[in-house]
Coordinates of C-alpha atoms in Angstrom, one line a residue:
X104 CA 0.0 0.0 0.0
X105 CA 1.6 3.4 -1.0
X106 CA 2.4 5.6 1.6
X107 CA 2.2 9.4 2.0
X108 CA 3.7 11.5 4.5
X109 CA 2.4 14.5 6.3
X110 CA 4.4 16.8 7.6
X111 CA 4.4 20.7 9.0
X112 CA 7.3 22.8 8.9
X113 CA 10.4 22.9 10.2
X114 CA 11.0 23.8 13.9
X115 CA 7.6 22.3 14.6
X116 CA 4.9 24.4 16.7
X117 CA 1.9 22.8 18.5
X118 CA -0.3 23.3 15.6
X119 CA 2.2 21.4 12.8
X120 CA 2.5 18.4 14.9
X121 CA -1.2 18.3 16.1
X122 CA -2.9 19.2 12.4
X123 CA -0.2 16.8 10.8
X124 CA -1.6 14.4 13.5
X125 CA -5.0 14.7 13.2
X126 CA -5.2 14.8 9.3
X127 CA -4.0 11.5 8.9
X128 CA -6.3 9.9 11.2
X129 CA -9.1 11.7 9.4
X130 CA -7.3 10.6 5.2
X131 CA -6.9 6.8 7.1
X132 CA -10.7 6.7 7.5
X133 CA -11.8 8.1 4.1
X134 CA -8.9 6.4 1.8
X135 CA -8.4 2.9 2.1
X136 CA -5.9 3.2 -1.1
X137 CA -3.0 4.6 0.7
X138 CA -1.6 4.5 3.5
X139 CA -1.3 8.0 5.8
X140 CA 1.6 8.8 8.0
X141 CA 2.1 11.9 10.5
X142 CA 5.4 13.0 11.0
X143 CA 7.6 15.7 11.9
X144 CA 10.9 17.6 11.1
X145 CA 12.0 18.5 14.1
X146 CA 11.9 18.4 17.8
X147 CA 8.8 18.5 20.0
X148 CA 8.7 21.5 22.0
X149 CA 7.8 21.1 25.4
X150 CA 4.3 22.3 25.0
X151 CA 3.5 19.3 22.3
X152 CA 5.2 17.1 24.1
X153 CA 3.3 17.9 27.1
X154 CA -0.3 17.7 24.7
X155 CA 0.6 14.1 23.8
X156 CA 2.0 13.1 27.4
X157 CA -1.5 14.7 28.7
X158 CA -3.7 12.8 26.2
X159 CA -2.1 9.3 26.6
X160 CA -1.4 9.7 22.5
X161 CA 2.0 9.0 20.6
X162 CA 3.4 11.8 18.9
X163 CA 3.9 11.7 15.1
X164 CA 7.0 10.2 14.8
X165 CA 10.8 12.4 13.3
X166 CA 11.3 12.0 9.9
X167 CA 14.8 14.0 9.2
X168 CA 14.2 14.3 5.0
X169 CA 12.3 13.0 2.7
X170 CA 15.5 11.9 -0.1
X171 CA 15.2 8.7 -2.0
X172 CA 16.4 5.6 0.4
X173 CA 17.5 2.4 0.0
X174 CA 14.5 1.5 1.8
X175 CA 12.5 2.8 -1.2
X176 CA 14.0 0.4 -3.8
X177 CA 15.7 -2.3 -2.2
X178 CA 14.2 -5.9 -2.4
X179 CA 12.9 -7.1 0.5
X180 CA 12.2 -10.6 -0.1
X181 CA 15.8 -11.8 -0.5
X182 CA 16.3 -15.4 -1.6
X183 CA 19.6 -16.1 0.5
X184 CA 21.4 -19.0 0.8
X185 CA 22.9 -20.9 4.3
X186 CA 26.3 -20.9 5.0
X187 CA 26.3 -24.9 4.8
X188 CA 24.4 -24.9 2.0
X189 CA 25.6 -26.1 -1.3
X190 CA 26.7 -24.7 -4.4
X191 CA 24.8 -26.7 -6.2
X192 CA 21.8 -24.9 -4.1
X193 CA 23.7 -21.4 -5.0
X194 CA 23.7 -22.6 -8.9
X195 CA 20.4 -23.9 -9.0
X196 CA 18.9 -20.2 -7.4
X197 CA 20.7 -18.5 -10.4
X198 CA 19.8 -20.7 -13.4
X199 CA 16.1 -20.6 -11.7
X200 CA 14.9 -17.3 -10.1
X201 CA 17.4 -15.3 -12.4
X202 CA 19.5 -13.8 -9.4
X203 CA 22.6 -12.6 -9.9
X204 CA 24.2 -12.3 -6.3
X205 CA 23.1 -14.3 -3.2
X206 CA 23.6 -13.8 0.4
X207 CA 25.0 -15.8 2.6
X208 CA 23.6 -16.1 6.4
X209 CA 23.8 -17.8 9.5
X210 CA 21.2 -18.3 12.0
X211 CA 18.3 -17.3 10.0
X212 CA 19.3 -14.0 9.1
X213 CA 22.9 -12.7 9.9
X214 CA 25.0 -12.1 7.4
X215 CA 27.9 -13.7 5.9
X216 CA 29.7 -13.1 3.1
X217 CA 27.5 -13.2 -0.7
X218 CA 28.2 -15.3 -3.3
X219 CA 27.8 -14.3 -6.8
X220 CA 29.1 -15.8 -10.7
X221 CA 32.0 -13.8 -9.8
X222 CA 32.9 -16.5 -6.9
X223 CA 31.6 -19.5 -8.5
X224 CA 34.5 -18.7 -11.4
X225 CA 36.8 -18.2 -9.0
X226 CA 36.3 -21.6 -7.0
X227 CA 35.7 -23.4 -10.6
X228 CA 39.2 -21.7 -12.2
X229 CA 41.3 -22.6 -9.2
X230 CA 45.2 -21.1 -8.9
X231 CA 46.3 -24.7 -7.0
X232 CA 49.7 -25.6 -9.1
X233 CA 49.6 -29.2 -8.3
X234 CA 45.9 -29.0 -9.6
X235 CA 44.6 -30.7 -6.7
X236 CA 42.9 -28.2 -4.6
X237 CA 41.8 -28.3 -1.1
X238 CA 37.8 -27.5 0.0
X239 CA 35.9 -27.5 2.9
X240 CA 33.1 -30.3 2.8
X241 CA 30.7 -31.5 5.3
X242 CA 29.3 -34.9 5.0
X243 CA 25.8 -34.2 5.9
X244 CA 25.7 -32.5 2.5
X245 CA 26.5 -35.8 0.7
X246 CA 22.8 -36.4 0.2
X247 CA 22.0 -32.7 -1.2
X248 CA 24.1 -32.9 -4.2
X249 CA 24.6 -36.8 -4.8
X250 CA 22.3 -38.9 -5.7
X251 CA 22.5 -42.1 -3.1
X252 CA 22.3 -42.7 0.9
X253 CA 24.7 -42.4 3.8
X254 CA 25.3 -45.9 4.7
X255 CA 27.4 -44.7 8.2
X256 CA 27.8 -41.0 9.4
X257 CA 31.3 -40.4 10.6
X258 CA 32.5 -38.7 13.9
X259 CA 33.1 -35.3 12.0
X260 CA 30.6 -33.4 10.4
X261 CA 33.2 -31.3 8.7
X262 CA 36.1 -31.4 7.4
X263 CA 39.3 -30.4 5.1
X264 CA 40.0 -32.8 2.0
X265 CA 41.4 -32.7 -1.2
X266 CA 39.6 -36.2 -3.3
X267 CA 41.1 -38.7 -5.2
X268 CA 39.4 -41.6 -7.9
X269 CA 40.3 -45.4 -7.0
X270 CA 40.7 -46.2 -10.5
X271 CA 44.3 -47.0 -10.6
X272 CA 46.4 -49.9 -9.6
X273 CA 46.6 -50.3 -6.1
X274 CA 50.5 -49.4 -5.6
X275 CA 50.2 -46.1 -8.0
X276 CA 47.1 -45.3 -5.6
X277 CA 49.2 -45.6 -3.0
X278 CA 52.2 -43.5 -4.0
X279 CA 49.6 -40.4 -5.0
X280 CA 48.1 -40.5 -2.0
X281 CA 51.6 -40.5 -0.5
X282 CA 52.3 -37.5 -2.8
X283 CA 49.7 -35.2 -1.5
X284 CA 50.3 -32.0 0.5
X285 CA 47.1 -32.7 2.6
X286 CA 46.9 -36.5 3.4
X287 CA 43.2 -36.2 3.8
X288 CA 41.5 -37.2 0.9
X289 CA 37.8 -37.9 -0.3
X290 CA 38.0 -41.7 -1.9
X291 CA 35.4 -42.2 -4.8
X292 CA 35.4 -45.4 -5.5
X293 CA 34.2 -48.8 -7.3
X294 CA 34.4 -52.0 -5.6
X295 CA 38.5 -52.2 -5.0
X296 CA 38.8 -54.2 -1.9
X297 CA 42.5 -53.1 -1.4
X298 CA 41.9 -49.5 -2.2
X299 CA 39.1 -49.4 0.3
X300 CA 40.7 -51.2 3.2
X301 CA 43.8 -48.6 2.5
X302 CA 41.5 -45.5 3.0
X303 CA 40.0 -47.3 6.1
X304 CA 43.4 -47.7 7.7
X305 CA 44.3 -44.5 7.2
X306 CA 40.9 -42.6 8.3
X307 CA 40.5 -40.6 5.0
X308 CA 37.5 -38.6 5.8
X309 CA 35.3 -40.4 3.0
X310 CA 34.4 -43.0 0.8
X311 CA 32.0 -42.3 -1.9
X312 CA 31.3 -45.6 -3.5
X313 CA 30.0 -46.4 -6.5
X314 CA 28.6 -49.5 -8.8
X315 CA 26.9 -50.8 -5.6
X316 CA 23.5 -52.5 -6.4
X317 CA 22.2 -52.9 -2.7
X318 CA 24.2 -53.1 0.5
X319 CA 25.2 -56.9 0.5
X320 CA 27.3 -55.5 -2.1
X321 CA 29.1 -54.2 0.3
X322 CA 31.2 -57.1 1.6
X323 CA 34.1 -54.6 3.9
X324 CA 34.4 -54.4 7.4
X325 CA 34.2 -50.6 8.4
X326 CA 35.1 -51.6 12.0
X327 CA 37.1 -48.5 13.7
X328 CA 36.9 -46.6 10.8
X329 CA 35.9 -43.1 11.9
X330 CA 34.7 -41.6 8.6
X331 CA 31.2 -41.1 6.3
X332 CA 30.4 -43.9 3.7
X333 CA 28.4 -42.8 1.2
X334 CA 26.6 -45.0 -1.8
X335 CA 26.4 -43.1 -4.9
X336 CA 23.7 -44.0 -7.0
X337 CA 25.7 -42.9 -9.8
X338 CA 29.0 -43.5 -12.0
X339 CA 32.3 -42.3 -10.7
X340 CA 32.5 -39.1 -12.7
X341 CA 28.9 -38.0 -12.1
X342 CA 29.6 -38.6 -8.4
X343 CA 33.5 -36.8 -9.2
X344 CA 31.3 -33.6 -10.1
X345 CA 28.2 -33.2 -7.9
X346 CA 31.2 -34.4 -4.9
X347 CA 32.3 -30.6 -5.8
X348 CA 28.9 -29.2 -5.8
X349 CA 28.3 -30.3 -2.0
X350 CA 30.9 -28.1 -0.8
X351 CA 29.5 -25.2 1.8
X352 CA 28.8 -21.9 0.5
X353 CA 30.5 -20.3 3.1
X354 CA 34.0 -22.3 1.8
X355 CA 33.9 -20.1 -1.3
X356 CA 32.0 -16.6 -0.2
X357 CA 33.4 -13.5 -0.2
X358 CA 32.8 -12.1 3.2
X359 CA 34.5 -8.1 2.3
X360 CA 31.9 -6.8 0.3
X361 CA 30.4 -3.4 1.4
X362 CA 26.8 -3.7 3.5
X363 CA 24.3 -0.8 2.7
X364 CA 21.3 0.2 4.8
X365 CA 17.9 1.0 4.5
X366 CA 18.6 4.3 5.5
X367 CA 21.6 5.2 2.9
X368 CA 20.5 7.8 0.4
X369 CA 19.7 6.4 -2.9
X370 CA 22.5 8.6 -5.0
X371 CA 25.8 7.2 -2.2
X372 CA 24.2 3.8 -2.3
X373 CA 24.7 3.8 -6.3
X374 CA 27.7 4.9 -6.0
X375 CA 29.1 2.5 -3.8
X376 CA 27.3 -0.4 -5.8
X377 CA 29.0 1.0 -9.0
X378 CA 32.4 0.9 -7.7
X379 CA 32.6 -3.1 -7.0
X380 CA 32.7 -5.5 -9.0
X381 CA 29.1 -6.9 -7.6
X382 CA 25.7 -6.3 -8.9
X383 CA 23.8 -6.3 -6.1
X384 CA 24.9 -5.4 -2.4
X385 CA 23.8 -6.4 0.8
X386 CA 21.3 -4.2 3.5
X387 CA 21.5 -5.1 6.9
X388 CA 20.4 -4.2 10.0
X389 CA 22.7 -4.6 12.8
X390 CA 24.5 -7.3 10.9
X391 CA 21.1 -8.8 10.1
X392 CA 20.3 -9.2 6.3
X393 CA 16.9 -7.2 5.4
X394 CA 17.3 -7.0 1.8
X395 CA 19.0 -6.9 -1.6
X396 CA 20.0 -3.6 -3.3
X397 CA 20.9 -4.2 -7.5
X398 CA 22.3 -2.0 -10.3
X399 CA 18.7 -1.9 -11.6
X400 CA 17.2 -0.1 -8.3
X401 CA 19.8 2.7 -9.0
X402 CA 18.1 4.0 -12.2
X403 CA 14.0 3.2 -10.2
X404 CA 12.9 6.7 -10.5
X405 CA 11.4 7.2 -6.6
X406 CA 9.1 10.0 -5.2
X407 CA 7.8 10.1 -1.6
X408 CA 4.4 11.1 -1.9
X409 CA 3.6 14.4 0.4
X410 CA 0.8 16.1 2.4
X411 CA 1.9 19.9 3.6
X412 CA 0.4 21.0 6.9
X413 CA 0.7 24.5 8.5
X414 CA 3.4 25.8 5.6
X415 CA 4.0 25.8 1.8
X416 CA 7.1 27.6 1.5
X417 CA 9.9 24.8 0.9
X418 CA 12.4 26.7 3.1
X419 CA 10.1 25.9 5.6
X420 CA 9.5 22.3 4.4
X421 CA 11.2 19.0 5.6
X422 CA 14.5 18.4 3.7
X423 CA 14.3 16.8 0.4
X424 CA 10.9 17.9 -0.3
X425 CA 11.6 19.4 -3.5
X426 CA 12.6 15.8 -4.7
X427 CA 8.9 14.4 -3.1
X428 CA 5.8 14.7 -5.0
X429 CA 3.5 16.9 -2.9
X430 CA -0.4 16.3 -3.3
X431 CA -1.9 18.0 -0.6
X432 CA -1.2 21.5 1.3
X433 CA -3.5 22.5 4.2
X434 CA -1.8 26.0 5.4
X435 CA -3.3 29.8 7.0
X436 CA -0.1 31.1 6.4
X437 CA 0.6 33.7 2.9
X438 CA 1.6 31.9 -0.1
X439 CA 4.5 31.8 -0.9
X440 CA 6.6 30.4 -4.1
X441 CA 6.5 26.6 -4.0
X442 CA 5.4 25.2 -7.4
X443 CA 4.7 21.9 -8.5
X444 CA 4.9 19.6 -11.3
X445 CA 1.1 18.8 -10.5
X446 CA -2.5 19.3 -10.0
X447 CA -2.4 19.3 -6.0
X448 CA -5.4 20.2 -3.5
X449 CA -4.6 23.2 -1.8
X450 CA -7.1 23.8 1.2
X451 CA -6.3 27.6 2.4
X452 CA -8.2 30.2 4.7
X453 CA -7.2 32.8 6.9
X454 CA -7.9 31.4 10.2
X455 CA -5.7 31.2 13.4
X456 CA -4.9 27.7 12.8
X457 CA -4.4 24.9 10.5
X458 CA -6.2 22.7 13.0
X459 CA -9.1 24.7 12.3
X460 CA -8.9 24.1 8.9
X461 CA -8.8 20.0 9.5
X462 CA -11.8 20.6 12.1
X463 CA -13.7 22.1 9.0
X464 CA -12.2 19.4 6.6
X465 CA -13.9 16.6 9.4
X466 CA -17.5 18.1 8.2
X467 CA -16.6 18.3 5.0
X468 CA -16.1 14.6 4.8
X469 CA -19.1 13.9 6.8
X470 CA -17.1 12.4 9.6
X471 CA -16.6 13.7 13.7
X472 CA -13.2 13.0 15.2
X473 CA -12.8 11.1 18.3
X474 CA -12.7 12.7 21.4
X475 CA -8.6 11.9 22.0
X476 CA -8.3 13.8 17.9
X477 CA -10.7 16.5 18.8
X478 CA -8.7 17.2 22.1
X479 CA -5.4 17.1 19.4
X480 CA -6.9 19.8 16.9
X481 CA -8.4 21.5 20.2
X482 CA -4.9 21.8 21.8
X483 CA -3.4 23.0 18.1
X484 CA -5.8 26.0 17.7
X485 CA -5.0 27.0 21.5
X486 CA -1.9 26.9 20.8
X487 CA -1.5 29.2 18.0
X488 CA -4.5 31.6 19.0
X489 CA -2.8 32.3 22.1
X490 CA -6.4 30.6 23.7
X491 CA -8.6 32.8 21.5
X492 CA -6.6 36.2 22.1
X493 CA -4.6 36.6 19.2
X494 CA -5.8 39.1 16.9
X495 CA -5.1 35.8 14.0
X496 CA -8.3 34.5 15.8
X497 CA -11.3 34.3 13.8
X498 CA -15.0 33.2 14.0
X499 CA -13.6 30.7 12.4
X500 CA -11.4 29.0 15.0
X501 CA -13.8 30.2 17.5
X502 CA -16.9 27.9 16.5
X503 CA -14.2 25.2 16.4
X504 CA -12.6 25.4 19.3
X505 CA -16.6 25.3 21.1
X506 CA -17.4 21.6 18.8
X507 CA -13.7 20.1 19.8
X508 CA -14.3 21.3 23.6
X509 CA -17.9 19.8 23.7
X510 CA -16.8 15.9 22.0
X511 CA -13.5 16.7 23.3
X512 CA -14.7 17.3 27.3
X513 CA -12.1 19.6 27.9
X514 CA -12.7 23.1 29.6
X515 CA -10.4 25.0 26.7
X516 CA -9.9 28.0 28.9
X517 CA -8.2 25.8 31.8
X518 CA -6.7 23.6 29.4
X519 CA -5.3 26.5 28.0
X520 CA -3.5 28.0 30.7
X521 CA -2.2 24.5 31.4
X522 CA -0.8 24.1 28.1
X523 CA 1.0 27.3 28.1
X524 CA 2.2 26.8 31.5
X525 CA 3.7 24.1 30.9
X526 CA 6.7 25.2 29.2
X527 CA 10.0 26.0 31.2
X528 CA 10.2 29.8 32.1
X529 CA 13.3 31.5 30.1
X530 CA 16.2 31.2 33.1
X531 CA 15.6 27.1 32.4
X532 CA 16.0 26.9 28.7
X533 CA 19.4 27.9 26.6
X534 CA 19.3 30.5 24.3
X535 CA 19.7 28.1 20.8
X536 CA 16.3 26.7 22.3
X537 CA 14.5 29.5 22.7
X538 CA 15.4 30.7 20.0
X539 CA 15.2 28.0 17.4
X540 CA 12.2 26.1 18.9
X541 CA 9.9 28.0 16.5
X542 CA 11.7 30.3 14.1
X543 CA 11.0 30.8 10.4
X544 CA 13.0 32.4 7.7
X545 CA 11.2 34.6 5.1
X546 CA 12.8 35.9 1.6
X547 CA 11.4 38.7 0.3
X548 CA 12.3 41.6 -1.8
X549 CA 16.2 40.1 -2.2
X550 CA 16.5 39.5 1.7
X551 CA 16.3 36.8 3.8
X552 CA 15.1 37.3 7.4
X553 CA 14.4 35.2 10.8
X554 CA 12.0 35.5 13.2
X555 CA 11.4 33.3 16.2
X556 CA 8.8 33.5 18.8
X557 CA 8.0 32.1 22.2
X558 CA 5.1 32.5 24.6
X559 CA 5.7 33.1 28.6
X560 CA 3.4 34.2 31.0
X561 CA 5.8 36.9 32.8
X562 CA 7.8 39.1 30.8
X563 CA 10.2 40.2 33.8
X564 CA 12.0 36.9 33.6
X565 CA 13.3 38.1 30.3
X566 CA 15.8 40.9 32.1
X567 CA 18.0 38.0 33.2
X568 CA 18.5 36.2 29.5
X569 CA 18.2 39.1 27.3
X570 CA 22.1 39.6 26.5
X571 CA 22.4 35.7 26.0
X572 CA 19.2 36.0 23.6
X573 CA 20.6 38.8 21.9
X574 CA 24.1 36.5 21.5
X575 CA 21.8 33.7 20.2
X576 CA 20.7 36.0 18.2
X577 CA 23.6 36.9 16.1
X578 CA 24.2 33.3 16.3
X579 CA 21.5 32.0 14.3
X580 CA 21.7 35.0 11.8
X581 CA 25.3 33.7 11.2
X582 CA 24.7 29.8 10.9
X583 CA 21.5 30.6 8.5
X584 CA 23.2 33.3 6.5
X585 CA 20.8 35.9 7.6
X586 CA 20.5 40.0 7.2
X587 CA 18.6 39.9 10.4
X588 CA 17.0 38.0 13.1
X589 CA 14.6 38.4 15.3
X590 CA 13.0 36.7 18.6
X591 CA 9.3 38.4 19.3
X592 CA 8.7 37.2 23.3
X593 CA 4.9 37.3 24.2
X594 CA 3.5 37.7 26.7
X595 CA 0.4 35.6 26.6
X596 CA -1.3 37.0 29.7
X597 CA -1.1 40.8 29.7
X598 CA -1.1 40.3 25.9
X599 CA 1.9 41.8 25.0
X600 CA 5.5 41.2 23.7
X601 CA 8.9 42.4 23.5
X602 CA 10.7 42.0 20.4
X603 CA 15.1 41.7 20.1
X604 CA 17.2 42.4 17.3
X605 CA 20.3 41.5 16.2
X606 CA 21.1 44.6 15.4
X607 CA 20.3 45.2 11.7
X608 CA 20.3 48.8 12.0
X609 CA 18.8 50.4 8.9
X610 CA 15.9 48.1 9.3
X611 CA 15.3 49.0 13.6
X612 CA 14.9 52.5 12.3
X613 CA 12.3 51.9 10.4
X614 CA 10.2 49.8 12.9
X615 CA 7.2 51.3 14.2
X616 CA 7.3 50.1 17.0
X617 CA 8.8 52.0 20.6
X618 CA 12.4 50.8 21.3
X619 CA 12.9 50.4 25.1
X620 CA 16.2 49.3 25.2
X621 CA 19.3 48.1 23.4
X622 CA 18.3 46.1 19.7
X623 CA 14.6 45.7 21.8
X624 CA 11.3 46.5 21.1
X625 CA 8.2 47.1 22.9
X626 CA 5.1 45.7 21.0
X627 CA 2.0 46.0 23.3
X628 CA -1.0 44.0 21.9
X629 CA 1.5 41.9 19.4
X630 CA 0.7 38.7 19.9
X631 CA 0.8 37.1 16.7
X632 CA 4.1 37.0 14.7
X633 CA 2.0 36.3 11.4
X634 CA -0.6 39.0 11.3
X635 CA 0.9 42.0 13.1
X636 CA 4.7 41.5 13.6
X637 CA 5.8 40.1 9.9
X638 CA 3.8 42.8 8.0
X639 CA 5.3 45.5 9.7
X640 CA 9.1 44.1 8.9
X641 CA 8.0 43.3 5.7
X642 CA 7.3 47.3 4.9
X643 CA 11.1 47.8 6.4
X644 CA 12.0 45.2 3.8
X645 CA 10.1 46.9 0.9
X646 CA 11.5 50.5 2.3
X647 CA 14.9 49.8 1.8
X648 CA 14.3 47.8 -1.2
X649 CA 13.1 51.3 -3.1

């Protein structure tokens, strides 16, 4: 099922995260299609954290960018292979299912090493001089490559051998076995008496025999002898080559290869794909395999589907979103310049809150929220209305705040308070969070601005962080390559704020507003950043623009 994402805006506020919230739930119960996730692109401030802590409710959960992953492309159903499984098994998977690499795992699901043609030429071509190779085998895979029966398990399940045909006189046998590096050798052979008795005196690991009808065939006394005996059901050079094709896959892997994540971005995965010699690379998960990521999931053309709440700028928007196809935006804010490729539904009104706008969008679909989403969108247009005082608050979010108190059964003007007092006073926080918690940058007429904004309910704490604020200040105009930043401090009680500067002097001149102290402002009745404090720097801007 396809999944879109909604999201607000960076530096989330109480209404982003609680309209992001609550419009999923509402898109979940009208399209089955698609599947709707809230999310977030930043920190909780402690006001929405205490919201979703007071209503029993997980938050949306963090979602850093919205890039193409792995995650987006990668096979998930991997067809992997055992480390003691076979070649033949790794061989078979190819010529069948069309795979070109296969992983190799332990346990279920760790990885190993992978295994792909590149290996199999390798272990076919080997470098040996004497030509006679040494492999790991294990005699319980006797039975998975070669057609026949075990007729007695030896004491070791595994083992180190190079092989060797009986189908010599007895005395050259001899002197080749004698010849070997290793002295451990596989026997395949017929019915040689002397040959056999030789191999059980000297323990070789196994005998393979062939041209056996039924065991009274088998007329040798395999008394002490410690090794498998195996009856092959076929001639001595079919048994020769599928004897090779029992060897473990973990004998022959190559365990150096790169692992990739889910979470690698699509363009580094590529390129760490194209620069080995494999076609496919491993994702893991904490050394557990999860999927398979191929040359043909580099060129997969991938677009997060997403749903804008409460913005629809993309410098406000979650990283990567100009990469994402965006089909919805639900915002009270201005427009600003985001385009897109196509049709979308844009839902706009200027209200106090974008949780208004989802109350309305409820009706609209003939549907009530729950009482846990109404006290959600309740506690978003509280938030952002200052509880009904800001002068952003309209009939609007007025009639919706009454319905989502009523199904809600929350007293809004109590909860209120509560929700605003639940935030740590000024002297508790450090300036890069008061200060970034909920700040927005704006670009207009060839300048790009900041403004943050928090809510207390006593102004005279401010005196004791106002030179740190004023540092932060200068700070974040630095980091964000700013012409001027601003933190507006309100007030929510006596409905009033003070606003600091970081010092952009042309523009403070040409503020309307009362300066009461060094780079600060006094702004009674400002409450709302949007509707009274950004219009009136937005005439500075256009001022000095002439």
């Amino acid at each position: 099922m396809p999944e879109v994402i909604i999201l607000g805006h960076k530096n989330p506020d109480s209404d982003s995260v609680c309209s992001a919230y609550a419009y999923a739930n509402l898109k979940n119960e009208i399209d089955e299609e698609k599947r709707y996730t809230a999310g977030r692109c930043g920190n909780l401030n402690k006001q929405t954290r205490f919201i979703f802590e007071k209503l029993g409710l997980t938050p949306p959960k963090f979602i850093s960018d919205v890039y193409p992953k792995v995650r987006d492309v990668m096979t998930h159903k991997v067809v992997a292979i055992d480390e003691n499984d076979t070649i033949k098994g790794v061989i078979k998977n190819i010529e069948e299912l069309k795979i070109r690499i296969t992983p190799v795992i332990s346990g279920g699901t760790k990885l190993e090493g992978v295994i792909s043609i590149l290996e199999l030429a390798k272990f076919f071509t080997p470098k040996d001089e004497d030509g006679r190779p040494v492999y790991l085998f294990r005699g319980s895979n006797f039975e998975k490559s070669i057609k026949g029966y075990t007729y007695m398990r030896g004491e070791n399940d595994e083992f180190e051998a190079t092989f060797m045909v009986g189908a010599m006189p007895y005395e050259r046998f001899k002197n080749r076995m004698e010849t070997l590096k290793l002295k451990k050798a596989i026997l395949v052979v017929g019915k040689r008496r002397d040959i056999i008795e030789y191999a059980i005196k000297n323990q070789l690991p196994a005998i393979l025999l062939t041209g056996i009808e039924d065991d009274a065939d088998i007329d040798i006394d395999f008394t002490g002898y410690k090794g498998w005996v195996y009856i092959s059901e076929l001639d001595t050079a079919e048994t020769l080559r599928n004897l090779q094709l029992s060897i473990p896959a973990k004998s022959f892997m190559k365990t150096d290869v790169p692992h990739l994540t889910e979470d690698d971005y699509l363009d580094a995965a590529g390129d760490i794909l194209m620069s080995v010699d494999h076609k496919g690379l491993p994702v893991t998960n904490e050394g557990r395999l999860i999927g398979i990521f191929t040359r043909s999931d580099i060129i997969k053309k991938v677009q997060k589907e997403l749903i804008l709440m409460d913005h629809n700028e993309l410098s406000q928007a979650v990283d990567g979103a100009e990469t994402a196809k965006i089909s919805e935006i639900i915002d009270h804010h201005r427009l600003g310049t985001i385009k897109t490729k196509t049709p979308i539904h844009f839902y706009a009104k200027p209200v106090g809150s974008t949780c208004t706008l989802v109350t309305q969008l409820y009706k609209v679909s003939g549907l009530e929220p729950d009482p846990k989403t109404a006290a959600v969108l309740l506690s978003g247009i509280l938030s952002d209305t200052v509880i009904l005082k800001s002068p952003t608050t309209t009939k609007q979010d007025i009639e919706a705040v009454h319905e989502l108190s009523g199904i809600s059964g929350l007293d809004f003007e109590k909860y209120g308070i509560e929700m605003f007092s639940s935030t740590d006073n000024l002297k508790s926080r450090t300036p890069d969070d008061i200060i970034g918690t909920d700040f927005k940058v704006f670009s207009e007429y060839g300048r790009t601005i900041g403004i943050g904004q928090v809510e207390v309910v006593n102004l005279e704490e401010l005196d004791g962080v106002k030179d740190d604020l004023l540092k932060g200040l200068n700070k974040v105009k630095e980091d964000k390559s700013l012409l001027w930043s601003m933190l507006l401090v309100t007030d929510i009680i006596r409905e009033e704020s003070v606003l600091l500067s970081s010092g952009y002097v042309p523009g403070e001149k040409l503020l309307s507003y009362k300066q009461s102290g060094d780079r600060r402002f006094y702004l009674p009745g400002v409450l709302s950043r949007k509707k009274q404090l950004l219009p009136e720097v937005l005439r500075v801007l256009e001022e000095l623009s002439e």
